[in-house]
Amino acid sequence: MGDAEPVPIRRARADQARLVADVLRHHIHDGGYPHGLPAEAELSVEFGVSRNAVREALATLKEEGLIDRGPKVGTQVAIRKYDHGLDALVGLKETFTGYGEVRNEVRAAMSVAAPPAVARRLQLQPGEPVLFVERLRFLGDLPLSLDKTYLAPDVGAEVLKHPLETNDIFALLEEVTGQRLGSASLAVEAVPADAHSAAILQVPEGAAVLLLERLTHLDDGRPVDLEYIRMRGDRITLRGNLVREL
Amino acid sequence: MGDAEPVPIRRARADQARLVADVLRHHIHDGGYPHGLPAEAELSVEFGVSRNAVREALATLKEEGLIDRGPKVGTQVAIRKYDHGLDALVGLKETFTGYGEVRNEVRAAMSVAAPPAVARRLQLQPGEPVLFVERLRFLGDLPLSLDKTYLAPDVGAEVLKHPLETNDIFALLEEVTGQRLGSASLAVEAVPADAHSAAILQVPEGAAVLLLERLTHLDDGRPVDLEYIRMRGDRITLRGNLVREL
């Protein structure tokens, strides 16, 4: 303990428990506790909260599948989450180089008439054909995300000539156009998994899912790739850096 | 319709419905349909899917509280989500200038002993006192986020001399240090709302929540502000831009 006498927290147990769970959760995601979490008594002292609050926090993390607890093994980290960058425009396969094999189960790949809202984003006329691709993306045996992609028709037709099972669409877009990708606009939301997505992603119905809408442009500014991506909330953390600029 | 004959989608209704719901959801968030959504028959043609799939998609959006439906009024947008930037380091009050008044209900503001995981991020010794602040943040009458903040002790003591109800902590940090903020590292996750957070944020238990962990540095590189922020998933969209750089 430091020199100054900190005031102990006197708050509702649920408030204390949530606080402990939040700090532990992020420390686990940062790769902390490779040899297991400290004992309840130790955490109680570290956080200046009651043993009951610590127990409640650990119960929350266990429910999230993040830790395992047992009388002999103590409290161990059960799953790791994977980081996906918010700073750069990188495909899933590029991101997880070194973590394991990314493979894609192609659930649909077809030409469809562009709905008006899609056509507008891709600067097409409503009803013009676009290429639609749906992929369930695995890291090893673990389903990570369910991606729905609309591609501009000319570029999309070329992309679909290549195997989508093992390639990022980003890499294929650059290959078929001979251009680098430029920028993308991104929207991130937390949504509950509908029954159908939940079954596909192997999570409980209503589980928290990261829903990304991403519109990617070629280097010349033309929008060619509109994606709706559902990432498992229990498996992926988005990470980035922010800079102050007022 | 365009010249080329697009192939109609023949897929499971649930797949079709999810697709329609995703596109409509983002179009609504972009400010689309100010005078109401198109009729079911029209959407069925736009998306090339069955009326039943459209109905299922609209039911999903209604369940999310995004639209209202009635026999006389048709289908209207019920709520708007607010955008929060992923590109720059901006406080909630700065972000929503022009949208309404941001006010903070201060639920806790006290000195506590820094848990080791917190101390490490703020480059303090474990057990050193840190200032802890918990705020429930409203835009008008609507609770938007529940923020737990750990501040470095010297800076935090100065910040707490100011009214937290009406100021962003970012603005206060710059005021009391005479420095601009530098950069922040950010982690974004989708998590289910625990019972207690849910009650505070006025959402159902288990509702999808955006959980941000953000460590903010002063311009001189010193980390002074570690926050755990729960944002209502049904009210906030995070938006940013990505650039290709391999």
Tab-separated table of C-alpha atoms in Angstrom:
chain	number	residue	atom	x	y	z
A	1	MET	CA	0.000	0.000	0.000
A	2	GLY	CA	1.135	3.568	-0.601
A	3	ASP	CA	1.855	6.157	2.058
A	4	ALA	CA	-1.425	8.042	1.864
A	5	GLU	CA	-4.290	6.194	3.522
A	6	PRO	CA	-6.834	5.600	0.795
A	7	VAL	CA	-10.456	5.672	1.850
A	8	PRO	CA	-11.964	2.168	1.529
A	9	ILE	CA	-14.816	1.889	-0.929
A	10	ARG	CA	-18.193	1.727	0.780
A	11	ARG	CA	-20.660	1.051	-1.959
A	12	ALA	CA	-23.355	-1.400	-2.985
A	13	ARG	CA	-21.861	-4.836	-3.510
A	14	ALA	CA	-23.119	-4.968	-7.111
A	15	ASP	CA	-21.250	-1.726	-7.873
A	16	GLN	CA	-18.080	-3.115	-6.346
A	17	ALA	CA	-18.430	-6.434	-8.173
A	18	ARG	CA	-18.905	-4.773	-11.546
A	19	LEU	CA	-15.838	-2.659	-10.996
A	20	VAL	CA	-13.689	-5.660	-10.106
A	21	ALA	CA	-15.048	-7.645	-13.066
A	22	ASP	CA	-14.297	-4.806	-15.510
A	23	VAL	CA	-10.692	-4.414	-14.432
A	24	LEU	CA	-10.061	-8.174	-14.335
A	25	ARG	CA	-11.736	-8.673	-17.715
A	26	HIS	CA	-9.453	-6.203	-19.449
A	27	HIS	CA	-6.389	-7.444	-17.644
A	28	ILE	CA	-7.206	-10.961	-18.853
A	29	HIS	CA	-7.656	-9.664	-22.406
A	30	ASP	CA	-4.272	-7.961	-22.136
A	31	GLY	CA	-2.736	-11.378	-21.509
A	32	GLY	CA	-2.622	-11.030	-17.738
A	33	TYR	CA	-2.788	-13.942	-15.283
A	34	PRO	CA	-1.169	-16.631	-17.476
A	35	HIS	CA	-0.739	-18.757	-14.333
A	36	GLY	CA	-4.188	-18.117	-12.905
A	37	LEU	CA	-5.904	-15.318	-11.023
A	38	PRO	CA	-4.994	-14.323	-7.460
A	39	ALA	CA	-7.005	-15.881	-4.635
A	40	GLU	CA	-10.273	-14.259	-3.534
A	41	ALA	CA	-8.694	-12.905	-0.349
A	42	GLU	CA	-5.882	-11.292	-2.318
A	43	LEU	CA	-8.256	-9.683	-4.840
A	44	SER	CA	-10.382	-8.449	-1.954
A	45	VAL	CA	-7.353	-6.576	-0.565
A	46	GLU	CA	-6.168	-5.368	-4.003
A	47	PHE	CA	-9.525	-3.787	-4.790
A	48	GLY	CA	-10.473	-2.798	-1.240
A	49	VAL	CA	-13.822	-4.595	-1.541
A	50	SER	CA	-15.499	-7.451	0.328
A	51	ARG	CA	-14.886	-11.136	-0.416
A	52	ASN	CA	-18.535	-11.369	-1.459
A	53	ALA	CA	-18.022	-8.667	-4.069
A	54	VAL	CA	-14.979	-10.514	-5.426
A	55	ARG	CA	-16.974	-13.744	-5.542
A	56	GLU	CA	-19.761	-11.995	-7.449
A	57	ALA	CA	-17.251	-10.533	-9.922
A	58	LEU	CA	-15.662	-13.939	-10.539
A	59	ALA	CA	-19.105	-15.466	-11.020
A	60	THR	CA	-19.797	-12.863	-13.728
A	61	LEU	CA	-16.535	-13.642	-15.518
A	62	LYS	CA	-17.240	-17.358	-15.255
A	63	GLU	CA	-20.693	-16.829	-16.760
A	64	GLU	CA	-19.041	-14.958	-19.639
A	65	GLY	CA	-16.882	-18.047	-20.196
A	66	LEU	CA	-13.754	-16.056	-19.502
A	67	ILE	CA	-12.518	-18.037	-16.506
A	68	ASP	CA	-12.785	-21.526	-15.036
A	69	ARG	CA	-12.841	-22.129	-11.300
A	70	GLY	CA	-12.136	-25.324	-9.441
A	71	PRO	CA	-11.212	-26.346	-5.899
A	72	LYS	CA	-7.814	-27.726	-6.939
A	73	VAL	CA	-6.818	-25.521	-9.875
A	74	GLY	CA	-7.976	-22.187	-8.481
A	75	THR	CA	-9.203	-19.608	-10.994
A	76	GLN	CA	-7.778	-19.956	-14.500
A	77	VAL	CA	-8.224	-17.991	-17.707
A	78	ALA	CA	-10.490	-20.085	-19.948
A	79	ILE	CA	-10.572	-18.206	-23.221
A	80	ARG	CA	-8.607	-15.456	-24.836
A	81	LYS	CA	-10.136	-12.850	-27.034
A	82	TYR	CA	-8.561	-11.842	-30.285
A	83	ASP	CA	-7.734	-8.265	-31.149
A	84	HIS	CA	-8.932	-6.708	-34.373
A	85	GLY	CA	-7.451	-3.355	-35.349
A	86	LEU	CA	-9.498	-0.180	-35.496
A	87	ASP	CA	-6.579	1.850	-36.831
A	88	ALA	CA	-5.835	0.291	-40.189
A	89	LEU	CA	-7.850	-1.340	-42.931
A	90	VAL	CA	-6.823	-4.969	-42.600
A	91	GLY	CA	-8.580	-8.218	-43.464
A	92	LEU	CA	-9.220	-10.964	-40.935
A	93	LYS	CA	-6.636	-13.303	-42.438
A	94	GLU	CA	-3.980	-10.581	-42.438
A	95	THR	CA	-4.921	-9.728	-38.824
A	96	PHE	CA	-4.599	-13.244	-37.487
A	97	THR	CA	-1.388	-14.226	-39.237
A	98	GLY	CA	0.440	-16.191	-36.573
A	99	TYR	CA	-2.656	-16.982	-34.508
A	100	GLY	CA	-3.978	-19.794	-36.641
A	101	GLU	CA	-5.613	-20.499	-39.965
A	102	VAL	CA	-8.489	-18.288	-41.076
A	103	ARG	CA	-10.899	-20.148	-43.312
A	104	ASN	CA	-14.206	-19.059	-44.742
A	105	GLU	CA	-17.346	-21.105	-45.212
A	106	VAL	CA	-18.992	-19.493	-48.224
A	107	ARG	CA	-22.753	-19.575	-47.507
A	108	ALA	CA	-23.776	-17.572	-50.579
A	109	ALA	CA	-22.100	-16.015	-53.620
A	110	MET	CA	-24.504	-14.655	-56.211
A	111	SER	CA	-25.664	-11.716	-58.263
A	112	VAL	CA	-28.619	-9.839	-56.773
A	113	ALA	CA	-30.469	-6.621	-57.579
A	114	ALA	CA	-29.012	-3.864	-55.410
A	115	PRO	CA	-31.538	-2.644	-52.825
A	116	PRO	CA	-31.731	1.190	-53.002
A	117	ALA	CA	-29.900	1.676	-49.684
A	118	VAL	CA	-27.055	-0.531	-50.900
A	119	ALA	CA	-26.999	1.021	-54.379
A	120	ARG	CA	-26.633	4.498	-52.873
A	121	ARG	CA	-23.586	3.533	-50.820
A	122	LEU	CA	-21.924	1.847	-53.809
A	123	GLN	CA	-22.901	4.703	-56.171
A	124	LEU	CA	-25.002	2.404	-58.365
A	125	GLN	CA	-28.558	2.646	-59.628
A	126	PRO	CA	-31.192	0.849	-57.522
A	127	GLY	CA	-31.817	-2.584	-59.003
A	128	GLU	CA	-28.460	-2.731	-60.762
A	129	PRO	CA	-26.884	-6.133	-60.152
A	130	VAL	CA	-24.352	-6.395	-57.336
A	131	LEU	CA	-22.400	-9.416	-56.202
A	132	PHE	CA	-23.483	-10.683	-52.810
A	133	VAL	CA	-21.271	-12.941	-50.689
A	134	GLU	CA	-21.987	-14.380	-47.263
A	135	ARG	CA	-19.143	-15.988	-45.368
A	136	LEU	CA	-18.845	-17.580	-41.958
A	137	ARG	CA	-15.276	-16.988	-40.887
A	138	PHE	CA	-13.360	-19.364	-38.657
A	139	LEU	CA	-10.095	-19.056	-36.805
A	140	GLY	CA	-9.145	-22.725	-36.480
A	141	ASP	CA	-12.394	-24.411	-35.392
A	142	LEU	CA	-13.853	-21.284	-33.813
A	143	PRO	CA	-16.497	-19.256	-35.676
A	144	LEU	CA	-15.457	-15.617	-35.289
A	145	SER	CA	-17.677	-13.659	-37.610
A	146	LEU	CA	-20.504	-13.785	-40.104
A	147	ASP	CA	-19.864	-11.395	-42.996
A	148	LYS	CA	-22.321	-10.207	-45.629
A	149	THR	CA	-20.632	-8.399	-48.491
A	150	TYR	CA	-21.974	-6.424	-51.446
A	151	LEU	CA	-19.423	-5.842	-54.219
A	152	ALA	CA	-19.645	-3.478	-57.189
A	153	PRO	CA	-20.605	-5.656	-60.185
A	154	ASP	CA	-17.482	-5.381	-62.361
A	155	VAL	CA	-15.017	-5.801	-59.530
A	156	GLY	CA	-17.200	-8.401	-57.795
A	157	ALA	CA	-17.380	-10.601	-60.887
A	158	GLU	CA	-13.583	-10.763	-60.953
A	159	VAL	CA	-13.319	-11.400	-57.203
A	160	LEU	CA	-15.731	-14.340	-57.458
A	161	LYS	CA	-13.413	-16.089	-59.915
A	162	HIS	CA	-11.003	-16.660	-57.038
A	163	PRO	CA	-11.351	-19.091	-54.130
A	164	LEU	CA	-13.117	-17.219	-51.316
A	165	GLU	CA	-12.539	-20.012	-48.803
A	166	THR	CA	-8.935	-19.089	-48.124
A	167	ASN	CA	-8.567	-15.452	-49.230
A	168	ASP	CA	-9.511	-12.123	-47.674
A	169	ILE	CA	-11.755	-10.134	-50.014
A	170	PHE	CA	-9.477	-7.126	-49.371
A	171	ALA	CA	-6.505	-8.971	-50.872
A	172	LEU	CA	-8.603	-10.105	-53.855
A	173	LEU	CA	-9.912	-6.572	-54.466
A	174	GLU	CA	-6.348	-5.308	-54.718
A	175	GLU	CA	-5.350	-8.220	-56.953
A	176	VAL	CA	-8.198	-7.885	-59.460
A	177	THR	CA	-8.151	-4.086	-59.674
A	178	GLY	CA	-4.382	-3.603	-59.549
A	179	GLN	CA	-5.121	-0.783	-57.084
A	180	ARG	CA	-4.462	-0.465	-53.389
A	181	LEU	CA	-7.479	-0.016	-51.186
A	182	GLY	CA	-7.979	3.550	-50.035
A	183	SER	CA	-10.064	4.387	-46.994
A	184	ALA	CA	-13.127	2.858	-45.408
A	185	SER	CA	-15.869	4.327	-43.282
A	186	LEU	CA	-16.795	2.200	-40.314
A	187	ALA	CA	-19.770	2.029	-37.967
A	188	VAL	CA	-19.631	-0.200	-34.883
A	189	GLU	CA	-22.659	-1.259	-32.878
A	190	ALA	CA	-23.475	-3.741	-30.136
A	191	VAL	CA	-26.567	-5.776	-31.031
A	192	PRO	CA	-28.189	-8.940	-29.664
A	193	ALA	CA	-27.703	-12.036	-31.822
A	194	ASP	CA	-30.966	-13.028	-33.524
A	195	ALA	CA	-31.810	-16.737	-33.282
A	196	HIS	CA	-30.477	-17.507	-36.726
A	197	SER	CA	-27.158	-15.649	-36.448
A	198	ALA	CA	-26.726	-17.116	-32.984
A	199	ALA	CA	-27.045	-20.662	-34.308
A	200	ILE	CA	-24.546	-19.970	-37.082
A	201	LEU	CA	-22.028	-18.274	-34.777
A	202	GLN	CA	-22.582	-20.934	-32.076
A	203	VAL	CA	-23.559	-18.448	-29.369
A	204	PRO	CA	-26.754	-18.235	-27.273
A	205	GLU	CA	-29.649	-16.288	-28.792
A	206	GLY	CA	-29.461	-12.670	-27.643
A	207	ALA	CA	-25.697	-12.852	-27.027
A	208	ALA	CA	-23.950	-9.525	-27.488
A	209	VAL	CA	-22.465	-9.221	-30.957
A	210	LEU	CA	-20.324	-6.503	-32.539
A	211	LEU	CA	-22.008	-5.403	-35.754
A	212	LEU	CA	-19.717	-3.538	-38.132
A	213	GLU	CA	-20.859	-1.749	-41.246
A	214	ARG	CA	-17.847	-0.973	-43.406
A	215	LEU	CA	-17.772	0.749	-46.786
A	216	THR	CA	-14.401	0.355	-48.471
A	217	HIS	CA	-13.109	2.474	-51.335
A	218	LEU	CA	-10.404	1.811	-53.884
A	219	ASP	CA	-7.426	4.132	-53.872
A	220	ASP	CA	-9.146	6.240	-56.584
A	221	GLY	CA	-12.049	6.887	-54.192
A	222	ARG	CA	-14.620	4.584	-55.758
A	223	PRO	CA	-16.696	2.613	-53.213
A	224	VAL	CA	-16.633	-1.081	-54.162
A	225	ASP	CA	-17.223	-3.129	-51.007
A	226	LEU	CA	-20.072	-2.733	-48.504
A	227	GLU	CA	-19.950	-5.212	-45.628
A	228	TYR	CA	-22.139	-6.068	-42.669
A	229	ILE	CA	-20.022	-8.045	-40.238
A	230	ARG	CA	-21.231	-9.756	-37.049
A	231	MET	CA	-18.332	-10.556	-34.729
A	232	ARG	CA	-18.723	-12.718	-31.632
A	233	GLY	CA	-18.552	-10.333	-28.691
A	234	ASP	CA	-16.953	-12.977	-26.503
A	235	ARG	CA	-14.140	-13.577	-28.953
A	236	ILE	CA	-13.155	-10.252	-30.481
A	237	THR	CA	-11.971	-6.960	-29.073
A	238	LEU	CA	-11.578	-4.000	-31.414
A	239	ARG	CA	-8.494	-1.958	-30.613
A	240	GLY	CA	-7.303	1.404	-31.797
A	241	ASN	CA	-5.731	4.691	-30.887
A	242	LEU	CA	-7.366	8.084	-30.699
A	243	VAL	CA	-5.677	11.442	-31.024
A	244	ARG	CA	-6.904	14.735	-29.611
A	245	GLU	CA	-7.737	17.184	-32.386
A	246	LEU	CA	-10.293	19.850	-31.648
B	1	MET	CA	-34.188	-2.509	-62.504
B	2	GLY	CA	-30.938	-2.498	-64.479
B	3	ASP	CA	-30.363	-4.113	-67.872
B	4	ALA	CA	-28.726	-7.319	-66.697
B	5	GLU	CA	-31.204	-9.803	-65.245
B	6	PRO	CA	-30.142	-10.330	-61.680
B	7	VAL	CA	-30.709	-13.788	-60.281
B	8	PRO	CA	-33.382	-13.657	-57.570
B	9	ILE	CA	-32.196	-14.694	-54.126
B	10	ARG	CA	-33.334	-18.183	-53.181
B	11	ARG	CA	-32.279	-18.644	-49.623
B	12	ALA	CA	-33.658	-19.523	-46.209
B	13	ARG	CA	-36.170	-16.890	-45.124
B	14	ALA	CA	-34.186	-16.177	-41.939
B	15	ASP	CA	-31.098	-15.389	-44.052
B	16	GLN	CA	-33.112	-13.060	-46.253
B	17	ALA	CA	-34.745	-11.347	-43.287
B	18	ARG	CA	-31.431	-10.708	-41.543
B	19	LEU	CA	-30.034	-9.202	-44.707
B	20	VAL	CA	-32.972	-6.849	-45.131
B	21	ALA	CA	-32.878	-5.871	-41.445
B	22	ASP	CA	-29.140	-5.072	-41.585
B	23	VAL	CA	-29.429	-2.788	-44.589
B	24	LEU	CA	-32.544	-1.037	-43.263
B	25	ARG	CA	-31.005	-0.619	-39.807
B	26	HIS	CA	-27.971	1.210	-41.138
B	27	HIS	CA	-30.005	3.254	-43.543
B	28	ILE	CA	-32.173	4.373	-40.610
B	29	HIS	CA	-29.050	5.233	-38.601
B	30	ASP	CA	-27.802	7.278	-41.552
B	31	GLY	CA	-30.942	9.395	-41.257
B	32	GLY	CA	-32.845	7.580	-43.980
B	33	TYR	CA	-36.650	7.291	-44.164
B	34	PRO	CA	-37.563	10.550	-42.387
B	35	HIS	CA	-41.111	10.148	-43.740
B	36	GLY	CA	-41.422	6.448	-42.963
B	37	LEU	CA	-40.253	3.206	-44.526
B	38	PRO	CA	-41.523	1.916	-47.882
B	39	ALA	CA	-44.448	-0.518	-47.834
B	40	GLU	CA	-43.785	-4.244	-47.430
B	41	ALA	CA	-44.525	-4.930	-51.094
B	42	GLU	CA	-42.067	-2.264	-52.179
B	43	LEU	CA	-39.298	-3.538	-49.893
B	44	SER	CA	-39.990	-7.057	-51.146
B	45	VAL	CA	-39.247	-5.898	-54.707
B	46	GLU	CA	-36.275	-3.727	-53.693
B	47	PHE	CA	-34.536	-6.615	-51.960
B	48	GLY	CA	-35.791	-9.396	-54.217
B	49	VAL	CA	-37.093	-11.354	-51.238
B	50	SER	CA	-40.492	-12.644	-50.140
B	51	ARG	CA	-43.064	-10.539	-48.277
B	52	ASN	CA	-42.652	-12.927	-45.354
B	53	ALA	CA	-38.940	-12.191	-45.195
B	54	VAL	CA	-39.654	-8.457	-45.204
B	55	ARG	CA	-42.209	-8.918	-42.437
B	56	GLU	CA	-39.690	-10.866	-40.369
B	57	ALA	CA	-37.060	-8.160	-40.895
B	58	LEU	CA	-39.460	-5.418	-39.812
B	59	ALA	CA	-40.434	-7.469	-36.752
B	60	THR	CA	-36.746	-7.631	-35.797
B	61	LEU	CA	-36.342	-3.874	-36.150
B	62	LYS	CA	-39.514	-3.305	-34.164
B	63	GLU	CA	-38.238	-5.570	-31.395
B	64	GLU	CA	-35.041	-3.517	-31.329
B	65	GLY	CA	-37.206	-0.451	-30.769
B	66	LEU	CA	-35.965	1.085	-34.009
B	67	ILE	CA	-39.327	1.354	-35.769
B	68	ASP	CA	-43.003	1.638	-34.949
B	69	ARG	CA	-45.678	0.022	-37.105
B	70	GLY	CA	-49.343	0.787	-37.266
B	71	PRO	CA	-52.230	0.236	-39.670
B	72	LYS	CA	-52.742	3.959	-40.280
B	73	VAL	CA	-49.235	5.394	-39.967
B	74	GLY	CA	-47.313	2.655	-41.772
B	75	THR	CA	-43.783	1.982	-40.627
B	76	GLN	CA	-42.031	4.905	-38.959
B	77	VAL	CA	-38.574	5.387	-37.493
B	78	ALA	CA	-39.000	5.311	-33.699
B	79	ILE	CA	-35.562	6.153	-32.358
B	80	ARG	CA	-32.384	7.580	-33.719
B	81	LYS	CA	-29.006	6.462	-32.590
B	82	TYR	CA	-26.287	8.956	-31.822
B	83	ASP	CA	-22.858	8.796	-33.410
B	84	HIS	CA	-19.745	8.825	-31.301
B	85	GLY	CA	-16.438	9.330	-33.088
B	86	LEU	CA	-13.762	6.657	-33.301
B	87	ASP	CA	-11.336	8.974	-35.070
B	88	ALA	CA	-10.638	11.685	-32.539
B	89	LEU	CA	-10.400	11.917	-28.777
B	90	VAL	CA	-13.530	13.835	-27.895
B	91	GLY	CA	-15.680	13.914	-24.770
B	92	LEU	CA	-19.386	13.135	-24.770
B	93	LYS	CA	-20.395	16.738	-24.189
B	94	GLU	CA	-18.177	17.963	-27.035
B	95	THR	CA	-19.584	15.205	-29.261
B	96	PHE	CA	-23.221	16.028	-28.710
B	97	THR	CA	-22.992	19.796	-28.933
B	98	GLY	CA	-26.117	20.659	-30.854
B	99	TYR	CA	-27.997	17.466	-30.029
B	100	GLY	CA	-29.042	18.378	-26.522
B	101	GLU	CA	-27.697	18.860	-23.040
B	102	VAL	CA	-25.269	16.290	-21.671
B	103	ARG	CA	-25.476	16.023	-17.907
B	104	ASN	CA	-23.772	13.629	-15.544
B	105	GLU	CA	-25.175	12.000	-12.442
B	106	VAL	CA	-22.119	11.522	-10.235
B	107	ARG	CA	-22.625	8.163	-8.482
B	108	ALA	CA	-19.212	8.087	-6.802
B	109	ALA	CA	-16.159	10.349	-6.490
B	110	MET	CA	-13.563	9.162	-4.013
B	111	SER	CA	-9.982	8.188	-3.370
B	112	VAL	CA	-9.319	4.435	-3.514
B	113	ALA	CA	-6.231	2.211	-3.432
B	114	ALA	CA	-5.252	1.427	-7.030
B	115	PRO	CA	-5.770	-2.270	-7.837
B	116	PRO	CA	-2.564	-3.669	-9.421
B	117	ALA	CA	-4.089	-3.896	-12.913
B	118	VAL	CA	-5.168	-0.245	-12.725
B	119	ALA	CA	-1.882	0.895	-11.180
B	120	ARG	CA	0.075	-0.695	-14.023
B	121	ARG	CA	-1.902	1.160	-16.716
B	122	LEU	CA	-1.525	4.492	-14.899
B	123	GLN	CA	2.172	3.846	-14.121
B	124	LEU	CA	1.577	3.963	-10.359
B	125	GLN	CA	2.509	1.578	-7.549
B	126	PRO	CA	-0.185	-0.953	-6.569
B	127	GLY	CA	-2.115	0.406	-3.613
B	128	GLU	CA	-1.217	4.024	-4.334
B	129	PRO	CA	-4.329	6.167	-4.045
B	130	VAL	CA	-6.188	6.998	-7.260
B	131	LEU	CA	-9.303	9.075	-7.733
B	132	PHE	CA	-12.305	7.030	-8.748
B	133	VAL	CA	-15.353	8.597	-10.374
B	134	GLU	CA	-18.533	6.885	-11.556
B	135	ARG	CA	-20.923	8.850	-13.697
B	136	LEU	CA	-24.201	8.052	-15.376
B	137	ARG	CA	-24.335	10.244	-18.455
B	138	PHE	CA	-27.561	11.555	-19.935
B	139	LEU	CA	-28.367	13.225	-23.210
B	140	GLY	CA	-31.532	15.089	-22.229
B	141	ASP	CA	-33.558	12.514	-20.271
B	142	LEU	CA	-31.950	9.519	-21.944
B	143	PRO	CA	-29.222	7.565	-20.126
B	144	LEU	CA	-26.486	6.988	-22.709
B	145	SER	CA	-23.541	5.602	-20.792
B	146	LEU	CA	-22.209	4.528	-17.421
B	147	ASP	CA	-18.569	5.595	-17.010
B	148	LYS	CA	-16.105	4.434	-14.394
B	149	THR	CA	-12.952	6.535	-14.341
B	150	TYR	CA	-9.634	6.166	-12.527
B	151	LEU	CA	-7.538	9.346	-12.456
B	152	ALA	CA	-3.878	9.766	-11.484
B	153	PRO	CA	-3.915	11.127	-7.894
B	154	ASP	CA	-2.399	14.606	-8.413
B	155	VAL	CA	-4.400	15.413	-11.520
B	156	GLY	CA	-7.525	13.716	-10.182
B	157	ALA	CA	-7.531	15.777	-6.981
B	158	GLU	CA	-7.598	18.964	-9.072
B	159	VAL	CA	-10.296	17.625	-11.414
B	160	LEU	CA	-12.555	16.780	-8.472
B	161	LYS	CA	-12.525	20.423	-7.346
B	162	HIS	CA	-14.660	21.209	-10.397
B	163	PRO	CA	-18.329	20.380	-10.979
B	164	LEU	CA	-18.455	16.997	-12.697
B	165	GLU	CA	-22.187	17.234	-13.373
B	166	THR	CA	-21.806	19.513	-16.348
B	167	ASN	CA	-18.200	19.098	-17.551
B	168	ASP	CA	-16.392	16.466	-19.607
B	169	ILE	CA	-13.435	15.065	-17.680
B	170	PHE	CA	-11.351	15.588	-20.848
B	171	ALA	CA	-11.973	19.334	-20.705
B	172	LEU	CA	-11.172	19.425	-16.974
B	173	LEU	CA	-7.951	17.452	-17.479
B	174	GLU	CA	-6.759	20.038	-19.986
B	175	GLU	CA	-7.830	22.885	-17.718
B	176	VAL	CA	-6.109	21.654	-14.543
B	177	THR	CA	-2.896	20.473	-16.239
B	178	GLY	CA	-2.559	23.331	-18.725
B	179	GLN	CA	-1.701	20.613	-21.261
B	180	ARG	CA	-3.589	19.275	-24.246
B	181	LEU	CA	-4.520	15.628	-24.156
B	182	GLY	CA	-2.268	13.481	-26.316
B	183	SER	CA	-3.376	10.062	-27.503
B	184	ALA	CA	-5.560	7.340	-26.040
B	185	SER	CA	-5.608	3.601	-26.551
B	186	LEU	CA	-9.067	2.177	-26.980
B	187	ALA	CA	-10.592	-1.284	-26.724
B	188	VAL	CA	-14.190	-1.866	-27.821
B	189	GLU	CA	-16.236	-4.904	-26.884
B	190	ALA	CA	-19.861	-6.007	-27.052
B	191	VAL	CA	-20.998	-7.410	-23.699
B	192	PRO	CA	-24.371	-8.292	-22.167
B	193	ALA	CA	-25.622	-5.820	-19.556
B	194	ASP	CA	-25.444	-7.325	-16.062
B	195	ALA	CA	-28.592	-6.861	-13.960
B	196	HIS	CA	-27.228	-3.874	-12.104
B	197	SER	CA	-25.868	-1.956	-15.115
B	198	ALA	CA	-29.077	-2.746	-16.958
B	199	ALA	CA	-31.188	-1.171	-14.220
B	200	ILE	CA	-29.006	1.934	-14.173
B	201	LEU	CA	-28.957	2.308	-17.971
B	202	GLN	CA	-32.687	1.497	-18.188
B	203	VAL	CA	-32.265	-1.421	-20.572
B	204	PRO	CA	-33.322	-5.077	-20.186
B	205	GLU	CA	-30.865	-7.379	-18.420
B	206	GLY	CA	-28.583	-8.999	-20.993
B	207	ALA	CA	-29.090	-6.180	-23.506
B	208	ALA	CA	-26.105	-5.675	-25.810
B	209	VAL	CA	-23.842	-2.926	-24.511
B	210	LEU	CA	-20.694	-1.369	-25.987
B	211	LEU	CA	-17.930	-1.601	-23.389
B	212	LEU	CA	-15.016	0.748	-24.038
B	213	GLU	CA	-11.767	0.675	-22.134
B	214	ARG	CA	-9.861	3.861	-22.830
B	215	LEU	CA	-6.486	4.929	-21.430
B	216	THR	CA	-5.823	8.594	-22.110
B	217	HIS	CA	-2.426	10.288	-21.966
B	218	LEU	CA	-1.477	13.909	-21.548
B	219	ASP	CA	0.425	15.535	-24.380
B	220	ASP	CA	3.697	14.700	-22.570
B	221	GLY	CA	2.840	11.004	-22.777
B	222	ARG	CA	1.850	10.446	-19.152
B	223	PRO	CA	-1.233	8.209	-18.697
B	224	VAL	CA	-3.684	9.959	-16.365
B	225	ASP	CA	-7.188	8.696	-17.139
B	226	LEU	CA	-8.336	5.058	-17.331
B	227	GLU	CA	-12.029	4.649	-18.136
B	228	TYR	CA	-14.447	1.762	-18.421
B	229	ILE	CA	-17.464	3.014	-20.333
B	230	ARG	CA	-20.714	1.115	-20.934
B	231	MET	CA	-22.698	2.650	-23.778
B	232	ARG	CA	-26.252	1.612	-24.591
B	233	GLY	CA	-26.026	-0.464	-27.753
B	234	ASP	CA	-29.446	0.701	-28.885
B	235	ARG	CA	-28.499	4.367	-28.638
B	236	ILE	CA	-24.893	4.763	-29.748
B	237	THR	CA	-23.033	3.939	-32.932
B	238	LEU	CA	-19.268	4.353	-33.002
B	239	ARG	CA	-18.061	5.795	-36.291
B	240	GLY	CA	-14.631	6.176	-37.777
B	241	ASN	CA	-12.470	5.899	-40.840
B	242	LEU	CA	-9.829	3.330	-41.620
B	243	VAL	CA	-6.898	3.690	-43.981
B	244	ARG	CA	-5.052	0.898	-45.750
B	245	GLU	CA	-1.470	0.652	-44.572
B	246	LEU	CA	0.233	-2.715	-44.752
